[in-house]
Tab-separated table of C-alpha atoms and ligand atoms in Angstrom:
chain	number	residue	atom	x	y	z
A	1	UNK	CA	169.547	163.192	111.574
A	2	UNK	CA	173.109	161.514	111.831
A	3	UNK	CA	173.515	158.593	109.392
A	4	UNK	CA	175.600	155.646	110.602
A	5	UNK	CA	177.701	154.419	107.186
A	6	UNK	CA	176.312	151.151	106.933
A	7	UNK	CA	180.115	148.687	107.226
A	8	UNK	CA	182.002	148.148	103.854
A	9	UNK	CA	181.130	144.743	102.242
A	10	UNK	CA	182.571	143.509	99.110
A	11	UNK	CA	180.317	143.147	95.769
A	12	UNK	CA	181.398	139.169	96.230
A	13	UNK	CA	179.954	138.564	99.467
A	14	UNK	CA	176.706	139.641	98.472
A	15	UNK	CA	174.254	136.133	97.378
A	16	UNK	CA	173.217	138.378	94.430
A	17	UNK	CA	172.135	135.172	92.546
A	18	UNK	CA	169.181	135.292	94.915
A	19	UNK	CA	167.213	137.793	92.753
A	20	UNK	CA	165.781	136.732	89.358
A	21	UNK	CA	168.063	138.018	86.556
A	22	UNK	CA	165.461	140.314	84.725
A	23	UNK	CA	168.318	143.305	84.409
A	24	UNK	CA	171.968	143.943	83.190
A	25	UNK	CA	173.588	145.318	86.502
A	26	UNK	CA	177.131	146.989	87.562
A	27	UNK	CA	178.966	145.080	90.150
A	28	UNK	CA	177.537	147.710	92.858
A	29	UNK	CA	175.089	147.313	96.091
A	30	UNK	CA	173.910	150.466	96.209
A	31	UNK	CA	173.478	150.659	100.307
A	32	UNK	CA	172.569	154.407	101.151
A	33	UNK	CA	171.720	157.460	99.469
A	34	UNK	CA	171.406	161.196	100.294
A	35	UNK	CA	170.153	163.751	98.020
A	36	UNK	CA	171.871	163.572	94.866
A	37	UNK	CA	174.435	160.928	96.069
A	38	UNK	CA	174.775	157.106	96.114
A	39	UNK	CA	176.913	155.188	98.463
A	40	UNK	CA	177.920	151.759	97.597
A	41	UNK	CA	178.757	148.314	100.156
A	42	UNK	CA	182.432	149.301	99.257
A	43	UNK	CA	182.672	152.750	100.361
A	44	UNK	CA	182.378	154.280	96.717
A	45	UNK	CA	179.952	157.513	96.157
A	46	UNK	CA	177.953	158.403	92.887
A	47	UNK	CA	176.202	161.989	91.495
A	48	UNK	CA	173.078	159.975	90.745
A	49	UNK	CA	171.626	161.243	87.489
A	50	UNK	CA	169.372	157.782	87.236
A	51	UNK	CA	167.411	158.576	90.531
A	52	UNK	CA	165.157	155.544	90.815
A	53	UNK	CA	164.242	155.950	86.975
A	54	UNK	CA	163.224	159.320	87.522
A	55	UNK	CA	161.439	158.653	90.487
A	56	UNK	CA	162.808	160.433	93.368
A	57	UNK	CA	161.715	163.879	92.835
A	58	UNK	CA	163.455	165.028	95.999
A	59	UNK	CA	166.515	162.780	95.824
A	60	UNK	CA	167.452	159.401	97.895
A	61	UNK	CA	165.930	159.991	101.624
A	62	UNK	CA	164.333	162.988	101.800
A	63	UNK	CA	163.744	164.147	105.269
A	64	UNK	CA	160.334	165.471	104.239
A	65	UNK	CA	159.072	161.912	103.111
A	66	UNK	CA	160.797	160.241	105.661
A	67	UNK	CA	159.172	161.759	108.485
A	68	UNK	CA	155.648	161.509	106.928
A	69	UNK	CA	156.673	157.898	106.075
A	70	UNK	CA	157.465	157.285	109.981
A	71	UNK	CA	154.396	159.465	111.326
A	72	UNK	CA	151.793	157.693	109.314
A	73	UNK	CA	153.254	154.397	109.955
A	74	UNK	CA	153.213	154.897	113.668
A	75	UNK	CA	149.688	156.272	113.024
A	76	UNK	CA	147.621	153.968	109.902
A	77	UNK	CA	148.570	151.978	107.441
A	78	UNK	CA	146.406	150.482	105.871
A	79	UNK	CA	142.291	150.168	105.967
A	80	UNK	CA	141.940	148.289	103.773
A	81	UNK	CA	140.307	148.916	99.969
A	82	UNK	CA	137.139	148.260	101.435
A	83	UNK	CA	137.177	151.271	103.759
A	84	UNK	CA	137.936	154.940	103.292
A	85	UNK	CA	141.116	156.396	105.089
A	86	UNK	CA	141.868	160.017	105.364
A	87	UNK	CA	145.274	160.377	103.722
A	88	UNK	CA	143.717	158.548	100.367
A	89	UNK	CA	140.856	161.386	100.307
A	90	UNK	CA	143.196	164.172	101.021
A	91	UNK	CA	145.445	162.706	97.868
A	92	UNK	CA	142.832	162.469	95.919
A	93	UNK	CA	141.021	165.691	96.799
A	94	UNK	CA	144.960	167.438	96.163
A	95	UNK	CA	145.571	165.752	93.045
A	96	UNK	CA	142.030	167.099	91.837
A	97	UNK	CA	142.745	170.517	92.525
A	98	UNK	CA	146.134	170.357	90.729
A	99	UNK	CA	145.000	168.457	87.855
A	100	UNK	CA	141.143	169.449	87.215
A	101	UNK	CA	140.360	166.029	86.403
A	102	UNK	CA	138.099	165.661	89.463
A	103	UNK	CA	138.364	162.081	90.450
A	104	UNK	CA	141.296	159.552	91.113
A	105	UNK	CA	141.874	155.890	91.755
A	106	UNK	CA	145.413	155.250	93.348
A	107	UNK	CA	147.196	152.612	92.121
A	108	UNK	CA	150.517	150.832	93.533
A	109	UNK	CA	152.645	151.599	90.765
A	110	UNK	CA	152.718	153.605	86.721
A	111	UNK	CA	151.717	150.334	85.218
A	112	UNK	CA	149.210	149.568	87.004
A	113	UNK	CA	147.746	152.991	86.426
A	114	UNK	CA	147.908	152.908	82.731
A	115	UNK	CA	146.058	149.233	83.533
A	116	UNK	CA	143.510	151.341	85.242
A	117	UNK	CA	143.363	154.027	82.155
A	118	UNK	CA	142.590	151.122	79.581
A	119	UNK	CA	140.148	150.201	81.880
A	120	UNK	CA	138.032	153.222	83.039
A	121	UNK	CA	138.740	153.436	78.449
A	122	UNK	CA	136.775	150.282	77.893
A	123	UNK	CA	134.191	150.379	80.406
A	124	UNK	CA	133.034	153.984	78.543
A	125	UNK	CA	133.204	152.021	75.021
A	126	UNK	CA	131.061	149.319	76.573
A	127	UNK	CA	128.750	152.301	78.343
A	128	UNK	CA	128.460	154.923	76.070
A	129	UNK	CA	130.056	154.252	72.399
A	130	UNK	CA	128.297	150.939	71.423
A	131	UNK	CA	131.434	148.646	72.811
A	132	UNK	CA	133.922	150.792	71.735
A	133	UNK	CA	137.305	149.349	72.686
A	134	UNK	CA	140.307	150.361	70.671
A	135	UNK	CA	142.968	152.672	72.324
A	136	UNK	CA	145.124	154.174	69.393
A	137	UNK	CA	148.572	154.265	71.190
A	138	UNK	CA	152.214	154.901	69.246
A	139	UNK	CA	155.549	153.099	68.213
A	140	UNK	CA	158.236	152.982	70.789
A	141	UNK	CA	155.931	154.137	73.384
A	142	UNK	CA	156.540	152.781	76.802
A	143	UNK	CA	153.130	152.144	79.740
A	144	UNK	CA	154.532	149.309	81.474
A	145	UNK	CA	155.307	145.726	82.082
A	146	UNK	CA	151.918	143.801	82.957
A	147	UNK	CA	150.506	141.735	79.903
A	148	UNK	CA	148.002	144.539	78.662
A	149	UNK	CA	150.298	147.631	79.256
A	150	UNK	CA	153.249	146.019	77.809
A	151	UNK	CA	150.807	144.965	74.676
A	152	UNK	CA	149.711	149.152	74.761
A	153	UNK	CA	153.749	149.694	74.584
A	154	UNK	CA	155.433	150.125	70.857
A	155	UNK	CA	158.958	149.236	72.413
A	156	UNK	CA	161.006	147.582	70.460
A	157	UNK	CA	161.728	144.092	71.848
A	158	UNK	CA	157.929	143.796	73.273
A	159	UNK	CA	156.234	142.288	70.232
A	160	UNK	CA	157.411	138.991	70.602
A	161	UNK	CA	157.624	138.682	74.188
A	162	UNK	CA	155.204	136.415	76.566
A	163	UNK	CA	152.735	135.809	73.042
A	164	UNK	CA	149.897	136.302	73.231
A	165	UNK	CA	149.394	139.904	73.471
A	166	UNK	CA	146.367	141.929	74.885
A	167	UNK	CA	144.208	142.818	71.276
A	168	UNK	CA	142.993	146.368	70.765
A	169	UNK	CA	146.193	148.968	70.366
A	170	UNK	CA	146.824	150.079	67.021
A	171	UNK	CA	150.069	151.891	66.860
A	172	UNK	CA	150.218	154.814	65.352
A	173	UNK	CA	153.210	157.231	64.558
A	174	UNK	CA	154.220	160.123	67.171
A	175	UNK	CA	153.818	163.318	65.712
A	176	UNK	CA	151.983	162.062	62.301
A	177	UNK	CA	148.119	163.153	63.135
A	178	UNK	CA	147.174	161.063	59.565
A	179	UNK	CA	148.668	157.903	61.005
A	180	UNK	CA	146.080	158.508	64.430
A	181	UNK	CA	143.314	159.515	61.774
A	182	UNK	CA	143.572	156.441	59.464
A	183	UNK	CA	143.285	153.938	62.764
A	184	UNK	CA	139.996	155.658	64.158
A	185	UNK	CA	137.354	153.107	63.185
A	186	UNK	CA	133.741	152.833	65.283
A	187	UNK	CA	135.226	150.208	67.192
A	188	UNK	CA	138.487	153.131	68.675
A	189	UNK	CA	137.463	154.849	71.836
A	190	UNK	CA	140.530	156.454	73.231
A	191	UNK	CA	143.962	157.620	72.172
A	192	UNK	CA	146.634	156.952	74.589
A	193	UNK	CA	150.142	158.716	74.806
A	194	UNK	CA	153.432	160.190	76.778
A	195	UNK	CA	153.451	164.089	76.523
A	196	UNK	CA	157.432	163.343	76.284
A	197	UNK	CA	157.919	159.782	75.550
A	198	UNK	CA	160.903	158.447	77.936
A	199	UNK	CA	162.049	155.174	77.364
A	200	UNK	CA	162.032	156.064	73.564
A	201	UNK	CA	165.173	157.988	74.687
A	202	UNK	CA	162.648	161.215	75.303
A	203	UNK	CA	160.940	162.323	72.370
A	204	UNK	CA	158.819	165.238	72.270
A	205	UNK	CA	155.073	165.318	70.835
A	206	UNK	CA	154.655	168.600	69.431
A	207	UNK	CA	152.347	170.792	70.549
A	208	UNK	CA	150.586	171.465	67.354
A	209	UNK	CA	150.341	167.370	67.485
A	210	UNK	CA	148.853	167.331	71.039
A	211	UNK	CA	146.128	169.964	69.712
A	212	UNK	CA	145.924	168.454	66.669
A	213	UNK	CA	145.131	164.866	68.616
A	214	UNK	CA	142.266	167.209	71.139
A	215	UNK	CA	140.724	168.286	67.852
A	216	UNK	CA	140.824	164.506	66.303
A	217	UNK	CA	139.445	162.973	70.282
A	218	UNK	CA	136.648	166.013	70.210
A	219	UNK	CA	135.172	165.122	66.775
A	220	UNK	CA	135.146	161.317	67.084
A	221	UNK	CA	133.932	161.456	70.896
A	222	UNK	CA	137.285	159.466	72.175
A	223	UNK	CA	139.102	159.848	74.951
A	224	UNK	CA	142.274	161.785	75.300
A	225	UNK	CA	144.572	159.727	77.664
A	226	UNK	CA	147.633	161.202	78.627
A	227	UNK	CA	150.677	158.895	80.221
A	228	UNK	CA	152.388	161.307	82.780
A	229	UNK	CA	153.711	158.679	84.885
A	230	UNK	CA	157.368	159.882	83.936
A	231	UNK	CA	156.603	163.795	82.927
A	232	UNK	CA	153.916	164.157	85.559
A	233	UNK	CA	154.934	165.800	89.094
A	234	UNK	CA	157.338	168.791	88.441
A	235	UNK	CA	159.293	166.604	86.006
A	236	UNK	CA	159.539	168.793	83.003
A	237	UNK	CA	159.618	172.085	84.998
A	238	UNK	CA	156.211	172.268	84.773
A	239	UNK	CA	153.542	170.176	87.093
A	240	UNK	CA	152.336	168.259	84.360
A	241	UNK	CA	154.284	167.740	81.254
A	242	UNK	CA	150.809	169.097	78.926
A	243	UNK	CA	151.316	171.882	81.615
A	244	UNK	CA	153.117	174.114	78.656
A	245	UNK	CA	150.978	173.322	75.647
A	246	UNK	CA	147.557	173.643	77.754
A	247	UNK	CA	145.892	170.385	75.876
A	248	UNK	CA	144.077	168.549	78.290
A	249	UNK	CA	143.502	164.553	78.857
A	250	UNK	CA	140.253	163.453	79.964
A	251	UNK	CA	142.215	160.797	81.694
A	252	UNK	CA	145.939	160.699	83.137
A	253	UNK	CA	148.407	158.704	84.544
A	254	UNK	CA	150.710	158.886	87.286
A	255	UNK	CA	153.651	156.671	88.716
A	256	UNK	CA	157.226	157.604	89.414
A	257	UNK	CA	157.674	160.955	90.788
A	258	UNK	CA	154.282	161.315	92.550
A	259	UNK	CA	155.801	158.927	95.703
A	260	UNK	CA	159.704	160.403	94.962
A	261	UNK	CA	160.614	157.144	95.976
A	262	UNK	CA	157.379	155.059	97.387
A	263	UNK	CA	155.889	153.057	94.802
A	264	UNK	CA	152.376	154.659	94.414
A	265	UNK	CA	150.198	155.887	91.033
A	266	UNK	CA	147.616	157.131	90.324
A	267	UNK	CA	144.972	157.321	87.643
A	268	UNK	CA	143.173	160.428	87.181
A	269	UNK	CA	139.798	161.544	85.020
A	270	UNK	CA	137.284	163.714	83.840
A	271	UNK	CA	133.776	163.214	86.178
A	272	UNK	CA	132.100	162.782	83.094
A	273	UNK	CA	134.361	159.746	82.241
A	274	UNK	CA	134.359	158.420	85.716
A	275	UNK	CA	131.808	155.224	85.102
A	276	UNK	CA	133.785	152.440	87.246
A	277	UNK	CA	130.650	150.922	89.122
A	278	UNK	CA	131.463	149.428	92.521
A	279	UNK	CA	133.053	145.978	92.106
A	280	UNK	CA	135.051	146.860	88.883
A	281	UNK	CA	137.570	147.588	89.787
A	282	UNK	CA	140.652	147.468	93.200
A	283	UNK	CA	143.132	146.086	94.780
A	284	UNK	CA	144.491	144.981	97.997
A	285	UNK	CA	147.035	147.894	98.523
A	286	UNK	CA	145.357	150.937	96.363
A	287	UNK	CA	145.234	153.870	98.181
A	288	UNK	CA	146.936	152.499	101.821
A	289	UNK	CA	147.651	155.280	103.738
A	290	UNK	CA	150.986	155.283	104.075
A	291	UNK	CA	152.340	155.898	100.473
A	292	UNK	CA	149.096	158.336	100.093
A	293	UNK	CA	151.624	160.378	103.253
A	294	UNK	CA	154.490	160.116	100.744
A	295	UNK	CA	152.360	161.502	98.193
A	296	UNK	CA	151.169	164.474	99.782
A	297	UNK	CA	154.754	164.976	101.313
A	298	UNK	CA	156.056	165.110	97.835
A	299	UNK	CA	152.746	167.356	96.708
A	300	UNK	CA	153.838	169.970	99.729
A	301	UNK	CA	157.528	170.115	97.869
A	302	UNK	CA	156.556	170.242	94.796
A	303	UNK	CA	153.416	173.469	95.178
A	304	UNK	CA	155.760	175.018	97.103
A	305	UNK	CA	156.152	178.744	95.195
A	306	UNK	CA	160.062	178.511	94.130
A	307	UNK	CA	160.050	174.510	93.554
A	308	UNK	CA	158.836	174.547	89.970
A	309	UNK	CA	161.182	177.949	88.894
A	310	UNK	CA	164.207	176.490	91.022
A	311	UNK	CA	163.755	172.977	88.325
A	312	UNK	CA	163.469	175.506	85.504
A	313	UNK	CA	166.677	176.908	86.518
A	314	UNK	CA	168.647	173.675	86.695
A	315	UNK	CA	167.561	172.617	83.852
A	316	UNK	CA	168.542	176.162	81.827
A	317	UNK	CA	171.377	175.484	83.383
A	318	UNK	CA	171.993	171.152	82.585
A	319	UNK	CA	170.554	171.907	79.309
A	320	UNK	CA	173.081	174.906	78.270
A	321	UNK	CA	175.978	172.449	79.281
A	322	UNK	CA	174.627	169.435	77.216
A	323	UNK	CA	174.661	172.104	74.447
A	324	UNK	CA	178.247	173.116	74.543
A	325	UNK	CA	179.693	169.604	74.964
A	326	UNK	CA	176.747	168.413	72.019
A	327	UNK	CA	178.138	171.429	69.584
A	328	UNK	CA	181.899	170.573	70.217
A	329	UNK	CA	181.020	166.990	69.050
A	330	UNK	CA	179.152	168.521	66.406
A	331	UNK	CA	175.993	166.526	67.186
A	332	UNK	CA	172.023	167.806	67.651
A	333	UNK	CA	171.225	170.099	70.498
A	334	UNK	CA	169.397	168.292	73.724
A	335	UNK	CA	166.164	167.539	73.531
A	336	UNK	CA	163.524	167.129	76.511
A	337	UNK	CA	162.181	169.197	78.832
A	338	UNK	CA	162.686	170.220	82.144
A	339	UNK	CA	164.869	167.474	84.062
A	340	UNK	CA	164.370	165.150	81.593
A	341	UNK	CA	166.623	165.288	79.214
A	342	UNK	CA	168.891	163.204	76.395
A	343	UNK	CA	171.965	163.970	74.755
A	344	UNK	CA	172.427	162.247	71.261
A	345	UNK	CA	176.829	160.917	71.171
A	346	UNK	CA	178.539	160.882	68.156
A	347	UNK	CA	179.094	157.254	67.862
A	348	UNK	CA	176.050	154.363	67.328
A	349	UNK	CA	176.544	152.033	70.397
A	350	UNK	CA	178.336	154.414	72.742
A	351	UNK	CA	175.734	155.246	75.479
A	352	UNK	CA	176.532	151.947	77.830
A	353	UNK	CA	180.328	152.417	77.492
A	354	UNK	CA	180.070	156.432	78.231
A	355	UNK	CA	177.621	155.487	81.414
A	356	UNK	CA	179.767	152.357	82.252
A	357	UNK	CA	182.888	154.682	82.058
A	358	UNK	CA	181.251	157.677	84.325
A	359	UNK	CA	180.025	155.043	87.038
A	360	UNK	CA	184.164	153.518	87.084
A	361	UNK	CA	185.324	156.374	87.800
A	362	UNK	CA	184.048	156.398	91.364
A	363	UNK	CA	187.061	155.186	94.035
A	364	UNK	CA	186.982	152.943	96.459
A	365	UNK	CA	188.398	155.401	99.369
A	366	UNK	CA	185.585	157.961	97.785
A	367	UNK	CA	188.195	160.596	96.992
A	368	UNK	CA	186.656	160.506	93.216
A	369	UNK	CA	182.685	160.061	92.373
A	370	UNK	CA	181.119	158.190	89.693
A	371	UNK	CA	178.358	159.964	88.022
A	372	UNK	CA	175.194	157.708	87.313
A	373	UNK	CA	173.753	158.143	83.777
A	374	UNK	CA	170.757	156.168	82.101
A	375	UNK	CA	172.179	154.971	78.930
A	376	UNK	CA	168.433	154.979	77.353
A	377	UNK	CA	169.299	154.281	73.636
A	378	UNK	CA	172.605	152.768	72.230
A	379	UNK	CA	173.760	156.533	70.980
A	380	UNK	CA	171.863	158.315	73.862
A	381	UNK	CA	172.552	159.549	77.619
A	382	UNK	CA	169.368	160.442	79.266
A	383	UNK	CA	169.937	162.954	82.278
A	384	UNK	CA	166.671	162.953	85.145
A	385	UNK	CA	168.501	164.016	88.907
A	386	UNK	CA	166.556	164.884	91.604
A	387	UNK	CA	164.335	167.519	91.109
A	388	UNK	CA	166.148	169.808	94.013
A	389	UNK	CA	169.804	168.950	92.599
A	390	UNK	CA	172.077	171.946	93.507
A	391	UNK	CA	173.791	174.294	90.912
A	392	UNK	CA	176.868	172.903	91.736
A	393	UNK	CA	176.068	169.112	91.561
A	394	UNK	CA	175.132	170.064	87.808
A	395	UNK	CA	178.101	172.057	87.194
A	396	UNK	CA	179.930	168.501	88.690
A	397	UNK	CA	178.009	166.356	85.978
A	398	UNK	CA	178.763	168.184	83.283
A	399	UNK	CA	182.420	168.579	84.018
A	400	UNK	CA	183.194	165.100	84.172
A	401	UNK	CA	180.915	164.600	81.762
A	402	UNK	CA	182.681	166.872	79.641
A	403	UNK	CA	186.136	164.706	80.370
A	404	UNK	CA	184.563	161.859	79.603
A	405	UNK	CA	183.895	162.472	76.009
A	406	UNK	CA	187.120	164.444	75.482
B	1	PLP	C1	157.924	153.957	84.041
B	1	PLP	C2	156.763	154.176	83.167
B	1	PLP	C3	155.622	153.359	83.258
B	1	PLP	C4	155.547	152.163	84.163
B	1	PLP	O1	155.582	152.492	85.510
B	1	PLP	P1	155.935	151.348	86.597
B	1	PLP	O2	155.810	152.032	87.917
B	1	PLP	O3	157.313	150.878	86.266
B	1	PLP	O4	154.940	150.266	86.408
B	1	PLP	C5	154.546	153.684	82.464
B	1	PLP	N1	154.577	154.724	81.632
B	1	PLP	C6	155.658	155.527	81.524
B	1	PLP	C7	155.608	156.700	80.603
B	1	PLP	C8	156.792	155.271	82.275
B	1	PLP	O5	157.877	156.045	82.151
């Protein structure tokens, strides 16, 4: 496959004022991408850390999805929700088998799965726990942007946005089992958390705290939903971020990763929880078959017998380098798991300027590369490459890395 370098064009040029201004953005158009690497319209290159928001499990144009992309396209798109299509029952079928929660509906994106969780929640309250409707879910947790995930979120920021909110999400405290205890009431039927919450600036629930919450779900009868749209699909070295404790949801959630660069989701339960009744819920797009070919291109990478240990290994490896730069600062070892991963800087409000510095470096005649980090909290860095990044792309990151907070 030869890539033709798409011409230089200057930042300027570009009529970026087209696009709603929902983000801060660098003064980049990111054009092409390989791998680990970003190109951008002015001939610049990147070590993309960021990848998609820790979506492209394979890194930027993977041959693998590409080709399943351009085969299914040539082949069926879309049915329509209406109708079965093949690729959306093989998903489904896969993601059972991988999961044990036997039964999936496939959404187009993570919110819209977690949309799909509250839902299948509710619908059991209103079926079998006397209307039942609460979903206990935590501060500075993160499900998504639409009105009812966003009011499910405990980010910072959210509370007063786009009033008023979806009722019915108490927020308890991560890792505090009294907090979840004192919220259960008749009216609670599920609890509804992140295995690793991300855009907290990743944050670990404990494992006695995930069995602790199984125990809690089991004696009240609620439903144990977990949110693996960012720690779901390899991310955390594992297939599932629960993969190392060994709790399990009755319902899960998947985004991100599971497309590695398509936007498709999926939620996934327990038969015994599946009671959607025909009409209750869809969608125009859920399930087409092309992204379900993404999917099960990234599935194939992912299953394959040295994918998970070859993530384990970078991540020994990205972890043991935050570490040494972390002790010479004299600041907290890294936390996360897998490729996901934060390290805390010395100084409050540092994170932008460190990622702002790493992404400057990168020349215009590409001789030097910027290194793309998410600055996730004002005093943290939070690392999630590619799944396949190479030894020595990490070794690269964490030497100029290294520089950079010299
Ligand atoms: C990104 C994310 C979402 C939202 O997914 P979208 O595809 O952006 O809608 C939900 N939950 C978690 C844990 C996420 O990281």
């Amino acid at each position: 496959m030869t890539l033709i370098a798409p011409a230089i064009r200057p930042f300027s040029d570009y009529p970026v004022d087209a696009l709603m201004a929902v983000a801060q953005r660098p003064e980049a158009v990111f054009t092409r991408g390989q791998g680990s690497w970003l190109w951008d319209s002015e001939g610049r290159n990147y070590l993309d850390l960021v990848q998609g928001w820790a979506v492209n499990t394979l890194g930027h144009a993977p041959r693998a999805i590409a080709a399943a992309l351009s085969a299914q396209a040539g082949r069926l798109m879309q049915a329509g929700p209406g109708f079965f299509n093949d690729r959306a029952i093989e998903l489904a079928a896969r993601l059972a088998a991988l999961s044990g929660l036997e039964r999936s509906f496939i959404t187009n994106s993570g919110a819209e799965a977690n949309e799909g969780a509250i839902k299948l929640a509710r619908k059991f309250g209103q079926v079998h726990r006397g209307g039942a409707h609460e979903i206990i879910t935590f501060a500075h947790s993160f499900h998504g942007r639409t009105l009812a995930t966003m009011s499910a979120s405990g980010k910072p920021g959210f509370d007063a946005l786009f009033e008023p909110k979806v009722q019915g999400f108490p927020k308890a405290r991560l890792n505090d089992l009294a907090s979840v205890e004192a919220l259960v009431t008749p009216q609670t039927v599920a609890v509804m958390l992140e295995p690793i919450q991300g855009e907290a600036g990743v944050i670990e629930a404990t494992p006695e705290f995930l069995m602790g919450l199984r125990a809690l779900c089991n004696a009240h009868g609620l439903l144990l939903i977990f949110d693996e749209v960012q720690t779901g699909i390899g991310r955390t070295g594992g297939l599932w971020g629960h993969s190392a404790v060994g709790v399990k949801p009755d319902i899960m959630t998947l985004g991100k990763g599971l497309g590695g660069g398509v936007p498709v989701g999926a939620v996934l339960a327990r038969e015994a929880v599946c009671c959607f009744a025909p009409g209750d819920q869809g969608g125009t797009y859920n399930g087409n078959a092309l992204v379900c070919a993404a999917a099960l291109a990234v599935l194939d990478a992912v299953t394959a017998p040295d994918f998970l240990p070859q993530v384990q290994a970078r991540s020994a490896q990205l972890r043991a380098g935050l570490d040494r730069i972390a002790a010479r600062l004299g600041m907290p070892p890294t936390e996360g798991r897998g490729l996901l991963l934060a390290l805390q800087l010395p100084r409050p409000d540092q994170a932008t300027q460190v990622a702002e510095a790493l992404q400057q470096r990168a020349r215009r005649d590409g001789t030097e590369p910027g290194v793309l980090v998410n600055p996730v909290r004002p005093q943290r860095l939070r690392f999630m490459p590619a799944l396949n990044i190479t030894e020595s792309e990490v070794a690269l990151a964490l030497a100029v890395l290294n520089d950079a907070l010299s």
